Tab-separated table of C-alpha atoms and ligand atoms in Angstrom:
chain	number	residue	atom	x	y	z
N	1	MET	CA	-2.592	6.042	28.765
N	2	GLN	CA	-2.555	9.459	30.289
N	3	ILE	CA	-0.214	11.987	28.718
N	4	GLN	CA	0.952	14.356	31.457
N	5	GLU	CA	3.439	16.491	29.554
N	6	VAL	CA	4.555	17.193	26.008
N	7	ILE	CA	7.886	18.795	25.120
N	8	LEU	CA	8.556	20.237	21.669
N	9	ARG	CA	12.148	20.859	20.662
N	10	LYS	CA	13.391	22.482	17.466
N	11	LEU	CA	16.653	20.844	16.386
N	12	LYS	CA	19.150	21.631	13.672
N	13	MET	CA	21.578	18.933	12.542
N	14	LYS	CA	24.212	19.318	9.843
N	15	LEU	CA	24.027	16.750	7.039
N	16	ILE	CA	27.341	15.066	6.186
N	17	ALA	CA	26.794	16.079	2.547
N	18	PRO	CA	24.221	18.359	0.875
N	19	PHE	CA	21.191	16.483	-0.503
N	20	THR	CA	19.655	17.793	-3.758
N	21	THR	CA	16.248	16.878	-5.166
N	22	SER	CA	14.331	18.361	-8.091
N	23	PHE	CA	12.735	20.799	-5.596
N	24	GLY	CA	15.812	22.022	-3.733
N	25	THR	CA	18.965	21.375	-1.738
N	26	PHE	CA	19.305	20.531	1.962
N	27	THR	CA	22.539	21.228	3.819
N	28	ASP	CA	21.042	21.000	7.309
N	29	LYS	CA	18.075	19.178	8.720
N	30	ASP	CA	15.763	21.374	10.801
N	31	PHE	CA	12.999	19.494	12.557
N	32	ILE	CA	10.768	19.193	15.594
N	33	LEU	CA	11.301	16.407	18.099
N	34	VAL	CA	8.231	15.525	20.188
N	35	GLU	CA	8.518	13.979	23.640
N	36	VAL	CA	5.383	12.789	25.459
N	37	LYS	CA	5.517	11.798	29.132
N	38	ASN	CA	3.111	9.732	31.196
N	39	ASN	CA	2.502	9.843	34.977
N	40	ASP	CA	5.380	7.481	35.657
N	41	GLY	CA	7.834	9.736	33.888
N	42	LEU	CA	8.182	7.312	30.953
N	43	SER	CA	8.875	9.106	27.649
N	44	GLY	CA	7.746	8.421	24.099
N	45	TRP	CA	9.500	10.048	21.149
N	46	GLY	CA	8.317	11.226	17.746
N	47	GLU	CA	9.789	13.306	14.945
N	48	SER	CA	8.134	15.695	12.529
N	49	VAL	CA	9.398	15.252	8.982
N	50	ALA	CA	8.238	18.704	7.836
N	51	PHE	CA	11.017	20.762	6.286
N	52	MET	CA	11.737	24.488	6.738
N	53	SER	CA	10.163	25.274	3.329
N	54	PRO	CA	6.901	23.887	1.904
N	55	TRP	CA	8.490	22.336	-1.179
N	56	TYR	CA	7.812	18.628	-0.594
N	57	ASN	CA	4.318	19.249	0.754
N	58	GLU	CA	2.534	22.292	2.195
N	59	GLU	CA	3.828	21.823	5.755
N	60	THR	CA	6.810	23.499	7.411
N	61	VAL	CA	8.570	23.324	10.780
N	62	LYS	CA	6.693	26.446	11.850
N	63	THR	CA	3.243	25.307	10.687
N	64	ASN	CA	3.824	21.998	12.498
N	65	TRP	CA	4.781	23.803	15.706
N	66	THR	CA	1.648	25.945	15.506
N	67	MET	CA	-0.620	22.971	14.791
N	68	LEU	CA	0.864	21.011	17.671
N	69	GLU	CA	0.702	23.899	20.124
N	70	ASP	CA	-2.736	25.280	19.210
N	71	PHE	CA	-4.670	22.118	18.345
N	72	LEU	CA	-3.044	18.703	18.594
N	73	ILE	CA	-1.443	18.845	22.051
N	74	PRO	CA	-4.631	20.256	23.653
N	75	MET	CA	-6.620	17.431	22.021
N	76	ILE	CA	-4.245	14.857	23.495
N	77	PHE	CA	-4.657	16.390	26.968
N	78	GLU	CA	-8.474	16.373	26.654
N	79	LYS	CA	-8.968	12.726	27.576
N	80	ASP	CA	-7.092	9.472	28.101
N	81	ILE	CA	-6.073	7.198	25.259
N	82	GLN	CA	-6.677	3.453	25.426
N	83	HIS	CA	-4.845	2.664	22.199
N	84	PRO	CA	-2.730	4.779	19.778
N	85	ASP	CA	-5.179	3.997	16.951
N	86	GLU	CA	-7.536	6.473	18.676
N	87	VAL	CA	-5.164	9.362	18.016
N	88	SER	CA	-5.713	9.630	14.260
N	89	GLU	CA	-9.438	9.209	14.903
N	90	ARG	CA	-9.340	12.088	17.390
N	91	PHE	CA	-7.445	14.265	14.883
N	92	SER	CA	-9.712	13.342	11.972
N	93	HIS	CA	-11.724	16.569	11.949
N	94	ILE	CA	-8.524	18.577	11.498
N	95	ARG	CA	-7.759	18.689	7.815
N	96	LYS	CA	-4.331	17.616	6.488
N	97	ASN	CA	-1.317	18.789	8.550
N	98	ASN	CA	-0.352	15.124	8.386
N	99	MET	CA	3.270	15.570	9.450
N	100	ALA	CA	2.267	17.454	12.593
N	101	LYS	CA	-0.272	14.729	13.443
N	102	ALA	CA	2.217	11.940	12.748
N	103	ALA	CA	4.898	13.512	14.956
N	104	ILE	CA	2.831	13.334	18.148
N	105	GLU	CA	1.018	10.125	17.175
N	106	GLY	CA	4.440	8.483	16.735
N	107	ALA	CA	5.537	9.601	20.198
N	108	ILE	CA	2.334	8.111	21.633
N	109	TRP	CA	2.923	4.804	19.807
N	110	ASP	CA	6.434	4.666	21.297
N	111	LEU	CA	5.110	5.374	24.791
N	112	TYR	CA	2.346	2.779	24.360
N	113	ALA	CA	4.868	0.115	23.339
N	114	LYS	CA	7.096	1.035	26.297
N	115	GLU	CA	4.164	0.854	28.727
N	116	ASN	CA	3.474	-2.643	27.390
N	117	ASN	CA	7.163	-3.498	27.528
N	118	GLU	CA	7.233	-4.603	23.897
N	119	SER	CA	8.940	-3.354	20.757
N	120	LEU	CA	7.141	-0.837	18.566
N	121	SER	CA	7.464	-3.359	15.746
N	122	LYS	CA	5.494	-5.891	17.815
N	123	SER	CA	2.872	-3.296	18.843
N	124	LEU	CA	2.327	-2.540	15.158
N	125	GLY	CA	1.939	-6.217	14.290
N	126	GLY	CA	5.289	-6.537	12.553
N	127	SER	CA	7.343	-9.703	12.625
N	128	ALA	CA	10.513	-9.290	10.536
N	129	SER	CA	13.714	-9.444	12.572
N	130	GLN	CA	15.706	-7.727	9.861
N	131	ILE	CA	14.766	-5.385	7.031
N	132	ASP	CA	16.330	-4.721	3.629
N	133	VAL	CA	17.425	-1.194	2.885
N	134	GLY	CA	18.537	0.838	-0.085
N	135	ILE	CA	20.063	4.259	-0.436
N	136	SER	CA	18.763	7.445	-2.039
N	137	ILE	CA	21.330	9.525	-3.899
N	138	GLY	CA	20.582	13.187	-4.576
N	139	ILE	CA	21.274	15.055	-7.808
N	140	GLN	CA	25.038	15.449	-8.170
N	141	ASN	CA	27.280	18.032	-9.819
N	142	SER	CA	28.616	15.505	-12.316
N	143	VAL	CA	28.015	11.955	-13.509
N	144	GLN	CA	31.473	11.153	-12.134
N	145	ASP	CA	30.301	12.185	-8.648
N	146	LEU	CA	27.143	10.110	-9.046
N	147	LEU	CA	29.086	7.012	-10.073
N	148	GLN	CA	31.311	7.466	-7.022
N	149	ARG	CA	28.307	7.718	-4.735
N	150	ILE	CA	26.810	4.574	-6.273
N	151	GLU	CA	30.115	2.751	-5.802
N	152	LYS	CA	30.160	3.739	-2.123
N	153	GLY	CA	26.512	2.700	-1.650
N	154	LEU	CA	27.178	-0.703	-3.176
N	155	SER	CA	30.332	-1.265	-1.155
N	156	ASP	CA	28.341	-0.350	1.972
N	157	GLY	CA	26.021	-3.220	0.985
N	158	TYR	CA	22.813	-1.348	0.118
N	159	LYS	CA	20.294	-3.539	-1.703
N	160	ARG	CA	19.208	-0.990	-4.267
N	161	ILE	CA	20.207	2.425	-5.457
N	162	LYS	CA	17.689	5.232	-5.872
N	163	ILE	CA	18.790	8.072	-8.113
N	164	LYS	CA	17.086	11.454	-8.010
N	165	ILE	CA	16.305	12.758	-11.499
N	166	GLN	CA	15.015	15.969	-13.047
N	167	PRO	CA	14.779	17.336	-16.609
N	168	GLY	CA	18.357	17.497	-17.913
N	169	TRP	CA	19.571	14.929	-15.344
N	170	ASP	CA	17.822	11.798	-16.539
N	171	VAL	CA	18.272	9.697	-19.701
N	172	ASP	CA	21.929	10.555	-20.421
N	173	VAL	CA	22.866	10.090	-16.792
N	174	MET	CA	21.039	6.787	-16.515
N	175	LYS	CA	22.756	5.564	-19.683
N	176	GLU	CA	26.163	6.016	-18.061
N	177	VAL	CA	24.980	4.467	-14.819
N	178	ARG	CA	23.685	1.388	-16.650
N	179	GLN	CA	26.869	1.114	-18.682
N	180	LYS	CA	28.871	0.805	-15.479
N	181	TYR	CA	26.251	-1.134	-13.476
N	182	PRO	CA	24.178	-3.255	-15.889
N	183	ASP	CA	22.626	-5.471	-13.205
N	184	VAL	CA	22.316	-3.403	-10.037
N	185	PRO	CA	18.728	-2.832	-8.814
N	186	ILE	CA	18.233	0.830	-9.657
N	187	MET	CA	15.230	3.133	-9.440
N	188	ALA	CA	14.630	6.815	-10.154
N	189	ASP	CA	12.781	9.460	-8.107
N	190	ALA	CA	11.611	12.586	-9.949
N	191	ASN	CA	9.827	14.346	-7.068
N	192	SER	CA	7.148	15.609	-9.486
N	193	ALA	CA	9.558	17.241	-11.936
N	194	TYR	CA	7.825	16.087	-15.160
N	195	ARG	CA	4.494	16.508	-16.959
N	196	LEU	CA	2.637	14.294	-19.440
N	197	LEU	CA	4.199	16.414	-22.188
N	198	ASP	CA	7.534	14.849	-21.190
N	199	LEU	CA	6.250	11.393	-22.180
N	200	ASN	CA	9.134	10.809	-24.593
N	201	VAL	CA	11.759	11.322	-21.903
N	202	LEU	CA	9.899	9.108	-19.435
N	203	LYS	CA	9.443	6.417	-22.092
N	204	ALA	CA	13.155	6.575	-22.885
N	205	LEU	CA	13.825	5.541	-19.278
N	206	ASP	CA	12.088	2.206	-19.977
N	207	GLN	CA	15.259	0.918	-21.697
N	208	PHE	CA	17.156	0.929	-18.373
N	209	ASP	CA	15.036	-1.740	-16.693
N	210	LEU	CA	14.477	0.367	-13.567
N	211	MET	CA	12.706	-1.226	-10.599
N	212	MET	CA	10.331	1.750	-10.663
N	213	ILE	CA	10.060	5.467	-11.264
N	214	GLU	CA	8.860	7.364	-8.229
N	215	GLN	CA	6.414	10.300	-8.503
N	216	PRO	CA	7.246	11.470	-12.034
N	217	LEU	CA	4.245	13.845	-12.349
N	218	SER	CA	2.546	16.499	-10.194
N	219	SER	CA	2.581	16.116	-6.438
N	220	ASP	CA	-1.237	16.158	-6.289
N	221	ASP	CA	-1.927	13.958	-9.302
N	222	ILE	CA	-3.293	10.444	-9.693
N	223	VAL	CA	-5.070	10.918	-13.044
N	224	ASP	CA	-2.163	11.759	-15.351
N	225	HIS	CA	-0.098	9.099	-13.592
N	226	ALA	CA	-2.691	6.535	-14.744
N	227	THR	CA	-2.347	7.767	-18.327
N	228	LEU	CA	1.424	7.598	-17.995
N	229	GLN	CA	1.468	4.140	-16.401
N	230	ALA	CA	-0.512	2.775	-19.369
N	231	GLU	CA	2.310	4.010	-21.636
N	232	LEU	CA	5.278	2.871	-19.541
N	233	LYS	CA	6.858	-0.518	-18.970
N	234	THR	CA	8.558	0.781	-15.826
N	235	PRO	CA	6.307	0.529	-12.762
N	236	ILE	CA	5.271	3.880	-11.303
N	237	CYS	CA	5.606	4.269	-7.541
N	238	LEU	CA	3.627	7.074	-5.919
N	239	ASP	CA	5.075	9.115	-3.060
N	240	GLU	CA	3.814	12.741	-2.806
N	241	SER	CA	0.286	11.998	-4.128
N	242	ILE	CA	-0.726	9.527	-1.422
N	243	HIS	CA	-1.857	11.073	1.887
N	244	SER	CA	-4.287	8.440	3.142
N	245	VAL	CA	-5.659	4.958	2.605
N	246	GLU	CA	-8.458	6.559	0.571
N	247	ASP	CA	-5.905	8.191	-1.748
N	248	ALA	CA	-4.196	4.811	-2.086
N	249	ARG	CA	-7.486	3.067	-2.916
N	250	LYS	CA	-8.306	5.627	-5.609
N	251	ALA	CA	-4.814	5.454	-7.116
N	252	LEU	CA	-5.004	1.654	-7.258
N	253	ASP	CA	-8.539	1.735	-8.713
N	254	LEU	CA	-7.253	4.042	-11.447
N	255	ASN	CA	-4.061	1.989	-12.045
N	256	SER	CA	-2.026	5.116	-11.361
N	257	CYS	CA	0.846	3.096	-9.891
N	258	LYS	CA	2.065	-0.446	-9.243
N	259	ILE	CA	3.993	0.281	-6.046
N	260	ILE	CA	3.478	2.683	-3.131
N	261	ASN	CA	6.124	4.442	-1.042
N	262	ILE	CA	4.730	4.796	2.491
N	263	LYS	CA	6.026	7.685	4.594
N	264	ILE	CA	4.604	7.891	8.101
N	265	GLY	CA	4.630	11.688	8.141
N	266	ARG	CA	3.038	12.155	4.726
N	267	VAL	CA	0.063	9.943	5.625
N	268	GLY	CA	-0.559	11.325	9.118
N	269	GLY	CA	0.906	8.602	11.285
N	270	LEU	CA	1.547	4.928	11.907
N	271	THR	CA	-2.134	3.945	12.124
N	272	GLU	CA	-2.852	5.309	8.625
N	273	ALA	CA	0.429	3.857	7.343
N	274	LYS	CA	-0.706	0.428	8.555
N	275	LYS	CA	-4.044	0.852	6.771
N	276	ILE	CA	-2.285	1.641	3.487
N	277	HIS	CA	-0.001	-1.337	4.028
N	278	ASP	CA	-2.999	-3.619	4.591
N	279	LEU	CA	-4.911	-2.343	1.571
N	280	CYS	CA	-1.877	-2.800	-0.672
N	281	GLN	CA	-1.359	-6.295	0.695
N	282	GLN	CA	-4.958	-7.233	-0.230
N	283	ARG	CA	-4.416	-5.836	-3.720
N	284	ASN	CA	-1.009	-7.499	-4.238
N	285	ILE	CA	0.731	-4.147	-4.428
N	286	PRO	CA	4.198	-4.082	-2.847
N	287	VAL	CA	5.097	-1.207	-0.540
N	288	TRP	CA	8.336	0.148	0.854
N	289	CYS	CA	9.152	2.734	3.476
N	290	GLY	CA	10.302	6.123	2.236
N	291	GLY	CA	12.672	8.461	4.041
N	292	MET	CA	12.734	12.174	4.844
N	293	LEU	CA	16.356	12.528	5.970
N	294	GLU	CA	15.207	11.669	9.486
N	295	SER	CA	17.245	11.740	12.659
N	296	GLY	CA	17.520	8.511	14.600
N	297	VAL	CA	14.072	8.920	16.150
N	298	GLY	CA	12.215	9.048	12.822
N	299	ARG	CA	14.520	6.360	11.476
N	300	ALA	CA	13.552	4.050	14.373
N	301	HIS	CA	9.854	4.528	13.578
N	302	ASN	CA	10.512	3.697	9.918
N	303	ILE	CA	12.347	0.526	10.912
N	304	ALA	CA	9.478	-0.632	13.138
N	305	LEU	CA	6.893	0.014	10.405
N	306	THR	CA	8.992	-1.806	7.805
N	307	THR	CA	8.704	-5.061	9.794
N	308	LEU	CA	5.086	-5.435	8.551
N	309	SER	CA	4.860	-8.262	6.028
N	310	ASN	CA	4.002	-6.365	2.837
N	311	PHE	CA	7.129	-4.171	3.024
N	312	THR	CA	8.712	-6.416	0.434
N	313	MET	CA	10.993	-3.911	-1.287
N	314	PRO	CA	14.077	-2.240	0.230
N	315	GLY	CA	13.277	1.106	1.866
N	316	ASP	CA	15.139	4.425	2.068
N	317	THR	CA	16.021	4.046	5.768
N	318	ALA	CA	19.792	4.059	5.408
N	319	ALA	CA	22.310	4.009	8.269
N	320	SER	CA	22.681	6.995	10.623
N	321	ALA	CA	26.227	7.407	9.316
N	322	ASN	CA	24.862	8.091	5.823
N	323	TYR	CA	23.502	11.417	7.118
N	324	TRP	CA	25.093	12.419	10.421
N	325	THR	CA	28.480	12.695	12.033
N	326	LYS	CA	26.681	11.798	15.268
N	327	ASP	CA	23.034	10.749	15.502
N	328	ILE	CA	20.801	11.439	18.533
N	329	ILE	CA	20.110	7.777	19.346
N	330	GLU	CA	22.125	5.002	20.992
N	331	PRO	CA	23.056	2.752	19.381
N	332	GLU	CA	22.970	4.431	15.985
N	333	VAL	CA	21.220	2.727	13.073
N	334	VAL	CA	23.735	0.483	11.350
N	335	VAL	CA	23.391	-1.345	8.061
N	336	ASP	CA	25.055	-4.720	7.784
N	337	HIS	CA	25.207	-6.249	4.274
N	338	GLY	CA	22.170	-4.190	3.274
N	339	VAL	CA	20.032	-5.107	6.286
N	340	ILE	CA	19.104	-3.462	9.553
N	341	HIS	CA	18.623	-5.770	12.507
N	342	VAL	CA	15.376	-4.719	14.156
N	343	PRO	CA	15.818	-3.858	17.836
N	344	THR	CA	13.812	-5.939	20.304
N	345	ARG	CA	13.983	-3.507	23.240
N	346	ALA	CA	10.763	-1.778	24.288
N	347	GLY	CA	9.340	1.026	22.151
N	348	ILE	CA	11.404	2.396	19.272
N	349	GLY	CA	14.251	0.256	20.609
N	350	TYR	CA	16.950	2.927	20.609
N	351	GLU	CA	17.813	5.221	23.521
N	352	VAL	CA	17.471	8.918	22.837
N	353	ASN	CA	20.778	10.554	23.689
N	354	CYS	CA	19.670	13.573	25.733
N	355	ARG	CA	23.100	15.184	25.606
N	356	LYS	CA	23.081	15.105	21.807
N	357	VAL	CA	19.490	16.327	21.709
N	358	ALA	CA	20.424	19.278	23.931
N	359	GLN	CA	23.408	20.046	21.738
N	360	PHE	CA	21.250	20.297	18.587
N	361	THR	CA	18.244	22.029	20.207
N	362	GLU	CA	17.719	25.672	19.217
N	363	TYR	CA	14.579	26.233	21.308
N	364	SER	CA	11.990	24.183	23.165
N	365	GLN	CA	8.650	24.462	24.902
N	366	LYS	CA	6.966	22.379	27.590
N	367	TYR	CA	3.186	21.833	27.721
N	368	THR	CA	1.481	20.397	30.794
N	369	ARG	CA	-1.932	18.799	31.054
W	1	LIG	O1	11.105	11.941	-2.282
W	1	LIG	O2	11.769	10.307	-1.126
W	1	LIG	C1	11.791	11.511	-1.361
W	1	LIG	C2	14.420	13.262	0.797
W	1	LIG	C3	13.766	14.442	1.072
W	1	LIG	C4	12.512	14.660	0.547
W	1	LIG	C5	11.906	13.702	-0.254
W	1	LIG	C6	12.551	12.504	-0.526
W	1	LIG	C7	13.836	12.301	-0.021
W	1	LIG	C8	14.636	11.121	-0.292
W	1	LIG	C9	15.687	10.750	0.719
W	1	LIG	O3	14.574	10.482	-1.318
W	1	LIG	C10	15.319	9.584	1.536
W	1	LIG	C11	16.241	9.456	2.724
W	1	LIG	O4	17.400	9.074	2.528
W	1	LIG	O5	15.803	9.763	3.848
W	2	LIG	MG1	10.147	10.356	-3.264
């Protein structure tokens, strides 16, 4: 593969409803869309999942733009690529900046699949024709609002409900949720809002028979999580703490978690995501695909990754309509009885709607080999 041109676009899309986590509230989604073009004018698409502020990890839209412009794009132009697995290898002497790396690596994977006239799912070694999905519900203003959101999620067919928690929005809230929905598969995501000192609160969540609790402790921790897991019945799932297959190996060696949430951006791309998937499969650790409020492009990458065989738990890749009035892909991602039917067309399997992209683009820059 020879990449002839890269186009970066900064988009802003309004979320249908604000999304609140323990680290902040999103009303809009600001992100970078990456387009890579080969000699034949074929395009591959990738999406950076970095936010405007460094509150989920240390990256931002601006740091990603700088990394892409100053380092990653020039490295892609340096020499041809035989296989997308070479991209993460080529980037390996640049520390972290995983979301920036993943954005362009994802575009190259899409282009590679299109050049081979096969689906991205197939290029990655995936085989599922449909994937199970759940929904992630942000912190609400009232328990009443939360119960309404759960009701809507269930009537839309989602296979499990993830509820964001934080100190003061946890045990009492979950009690009411369980009263109304005793049997629904429910999990909690704390986004690092607790410390070991909060053990009593976290232990109190055990009574609700949650599928898992996601990232209860610090975003960089795997040691305290091991201490906590030994005390909890509820399985811990790590999100923020896992940036690589090496991180995953260490967390599993320490028994810091029983489940891993794989996000392509957080781990630096699809190649690393596959490695984590494979390691977890060997160790009998289930994985599922996390979400970062992606547009259709990032969503399509998540869907392709989720077709690998150890993605045995419903992911966070909900329907386009859960986030956007109008997504930037055609067709949009739809969820039918809690499943997404995996597209079989070449590459990410959805057409990027250039008119919509233009409408949401605030600025863009073209780079030529
Ligand atoms: O921790 O999984 C998370 C959204 C933004 C930042 C972090 C997270 C989330 C979600 C939403 O839980 C997942 C989605 O619907 O895309
Ligand atoms: Mg999470």
